[in-house]
């Protein structure tokens, strides 16, 4: 299971690094309010924390957190690619109807992290059935 945890962490770190790299450009689009850049920085930080958590712990909870972070990131990439979501309060519209290399890499990394985290969650759950199945490991 260590290899699985490493792969999940690497996929989340790839997503985080790309979000950190793109943050400045997205902040310029809406310098007031939260701004896309700050949202990207928050996503990057959350992805790093989830990667570290799953790498260090390897519990069902850590796999679930990694899956949720990956799902949220992937859903945002796809939604803002195909749907022109308007400004929502301080959150700017980040509609971007194109696929480019870094966006594609991020989407693939997030999809990979999601699938692997769900596999880890399922395997972890199956390996702990029985009298002590209620105990988090």
Tab-separated table of C-alpha atoms in Angstrom:
chain	number	residue	atom	x	y	z
A	1	UNK	CA	0.000	0.000	0.000
A	2	UNK	CA	3.003	2.298	0.372
A	3	UNK	CA	3.434	2.494	-3.411
A	4	UNK	CA	-0.227	3.472	-3.756
A	5	UNK	CA	0.170	6.198	-1.122
A	6	UNK	CA	3.270	7.532	-2.873
A	7	UNK	CA	1.473	7.644	-6.232
A	8	UNK	CA	-1.479	9.514	-4.714
A	9	UNK	CA	0.856	11.984	-3.026
A	10	UNK	CA	2.820	12.566	-6.238
A	11	UNK	CA	-0.375	13.196	-8.218
A	12	UNK	CA	-1.615	15.688	-5.618
A	13	UNK	CA	1.780	17.425	-5.514
A	14	UNK	CA	1.784	17.755	-9.321
A	15	UNK	CA	-1.607	19.456	-9.095
A	16	UNK	CA	-0.402	21.696	-6.269
A	17	UNK	CA	2.798	22.773	-8.027
A	18	UNK	CA	0.954	23.690	-11.217
A	19	UNK	CA	-1.660	25.635	-9.252
A	20	UNK	CA	1.085	27.536	-7.418
A	21	UNK	CA	2.796	28.312	-10.736
A	22	UNK	CA	-0.408	29.590	-12.363
A	23	UNK	CA	-1.649	31.567	-9.352
A	24	UNK	CA	-0.062	34.923	-10.215
A	25	UNK	CA	-1.616	35.020	-13.683
A	26	UNK	CA	-5.075	34.203	-12.383
A	27	UNK	CA	-4.815	36.832	-9.645
A	28	UNK	CA	-4.288	39.547	-12.271
A	29	UNK	CA	-7.668	38.750	-13.803
A	30	UNK	CA	-9.434	39.856	-10.601
A	31	UNK	CA	-7.043	41.726	-8.296
A	32	UNK	CA	-9.797	42.648	-5.827
A	33	UNK	CA	-11.757	40.159	-3.769
A	34	UNK	CA	-10.484	36.651	-3.314
A	35	UNK	CA	-9.142	36.407	-6.852
A	36	UNK	CA	-8.412	33.321	-8.878
A	37	UNK	CA	-4.771	33.362	-7.824
A	38	UNK	CA	-5.609	33.101	-4.148
A	39	UNK	CA	-8.049	30.292	-4.894
A	40	UNK	CA	-5.237	28.514	-6.756
A	41	UNK	CA	-2.877	29.033	-3.800
A	42	UNK	CA	-5.470	27.656	-1.380
A	43	UNK	CA	-6.028	24.623	-3.621
A	44	UNK	CA	-2.281	24.067	-3.823
A	45	UNK	CA	-1.871	24.233	-0.052
A	46	UNK	CA	-4.804	21.877	0.567
A	47	UNK	CA	-3.434	19.415	-2.011
A	48	UNK	CA	-0.003	19.451	-0.328
A	49	UNK	CA	-1.575	18.830	3.088
A	50	UNK	CA	-3.716	15.987	1.721
A	51	UNK	CA	-0.653	14.477	0.020
A	52	UNK	CA	1.333	14.560	3.257
A	53	UNK	CA	-1.571	13.134	5.246
A	54	UNK	CA	-2.106	10.163	2.934
A	55	UNK	CA	1.640	9.575	2.683
A	56	UNK	CA	2.217	9.592	6.441
A	57	UNK	CA	-0.979	7.930	7.677
A	58	UNK	CA	-2.480	5.715	4.990
A	59	UNK	CA	-5.797	5.479	6.829
A	60	UNK	CA	-9.243	5.318	5.280
A	61	UNK	CA	-9.739	8.897	6.395
A	62	UNK	CA	-6.566	10.014	4.601
A	63	UNK	CA	-7.607	8.241	1.399
A	64	UNK	CA	-11.044	9.830	1.631
A	65	UNK	CA	-9.540	13.298	2.125
A	66	UNK	CA	-7.209	12.799	-0.845
A	67	UNK	CA	-10.154	11.672	-2.986
A	68	UNK	CA	-12.247	14.690	-1.978
A	69	UNK	CA	-9.432	17.154	-2.688
A	70	UNK	CA	-8.772	15.547	-6.069
A	71	UNK	CA	-12.489	15.458	-6.906
A	72	UNK	CA	-12.998	19.120	-6.005
A	73	UNK	CA	-9.988	20.177	-8.068
A	74	UNK	CA	-10.950	18.059	-11.064
A	75	UNK	CA	-14.572	19.225	-10.919
A	76	UNK	CA	-13.431	22.858	-10.886
A	77	UNK	CA	-11.107	22.367	-13.868
A	78	UNK	CA	-13.829	20.686	-15.899
A	79	UNK	CA	-16.590	23.079	-14.829
A	80	UNK	CA	-14.581	26.211	-15.605
A	81	UNK	CA	-13.557	24.706	-18.934
A	82	UNK	CA	-17.045	23.898	-20.185
A	83	UNK	CA	-19.400	26.168	-18.202
A	84	UNK	CA	-19.248	29.954	-18.049
A	85	UNK	CA	-19.822	30.263	-14.314
A	86	UNK	CA	-20.447	33.901	-13.360
A	87	UNK	CA	-18.747	35.777	-10.560
A	88	UNK	CA	-20.002	34.411	-7.238
A	89	UNK	CA	-19.546	37.126	-4.618
A	90	UNK	CA	-15.807	37.676	-4.207
A	91	UNK	CA	-14.975	34.620	-6.349
A	92	UNK	CA	-14.290	35.719	-9.931
A	93	UNK	CA	-15.488	34.007	-13.061
A	94	UNK	CA	-12.604	31.813	-14.181
A	95	UNK	CA	-14.136	30.509	-17.396
A	96	UNK	CA	-11.367	29.340	-19.686
A	97	UNK	CA	-12.689	27.437	-22.725
A	98	UNK	CA	-9.385	25.885	-23.798
A	99	UNK	CA	-7.183	22.951	-22.876
A	100	UNK	CA	-3.463	23.657	-22.684
A	101	UNK	CA	-0.599	21.494	-21.487
A	102	UNK	CA	-0.478	22.463	-17.814
A	103	UNK	CA	-4.263	22.371	-17.495
A	104	UNK	CA	-4.340	18.905	-19.053
A	105	UNK	CA	-1.527	17.656	-16.808
A	106	UNK	CA	-3.370	18.985	-13.769
A	107	UNK	CA	-6.637	17.318	-14.803
A	108	UNK	CA	-4.893	13.994	-15.426
A	109	UNK	CA	-3.034	14.192	-12.092
A	110	UNK	CA	-6.255	14.995	-10.239
A	111	UNK	CA	-8.153	12.182	-11.962
A	112	UNK	CA	-5.322	9.769	-11.154
A	113	UNK	CA	-5.229	10.894	-7.515
A	114	UNK	CA	-9.005	10.473	-7.296
A	115	UNK	CA	-9.048	6.948	-8.727
A	116	UNK	CA	-6.045	5.794	-6.696
A	117	UNK	CA	-7.416	7.297	-3.476
A	118	UNK	CA	-10.735	5.523	-4.012
A	119	UNK	CA	-8.850	2.275	-4.616
A	120	UNK	CA	-6.854	2.844	-1.424
A	121	UNK	CA	-10.015	3.573	0.530
A	122	UNK	CA	-11.683	0.422	-0.801
A	123	UNK	CA	-8.659	-1.810	-0.179
A	124	UNK	CA	-8.173	-0.390	3.296
A	125	UNK	CA	-11.833	-1.004	4.075
A	126	UNK	CA	-11.748	-4.601	2.807
A	127	UNK	CA	-8.587	-5.408	4.736
A	128	UNK	CA	-10.177	-4.341	8.019
A	129	UNK	CA	-13.439	-6.253	8.062
A	130	UNK	CA	-14.292	-8.377	11.029
A	131	UNK	CA	-14.643	-7.762	14.772
A	132	UNK	CA	-12.343	-4.727	14.787
A	133	UNK	CA	-13.638	-3.141	11.581
A	134	UNK	CA	-14.894	-0.108	13.505
A	135	UNK	CA	-11.354	0.846	14.530
A	136	UNK	CA	-9.652	3.430	12.280
A	137	UNK	CA	-6.260	2.227	11.097
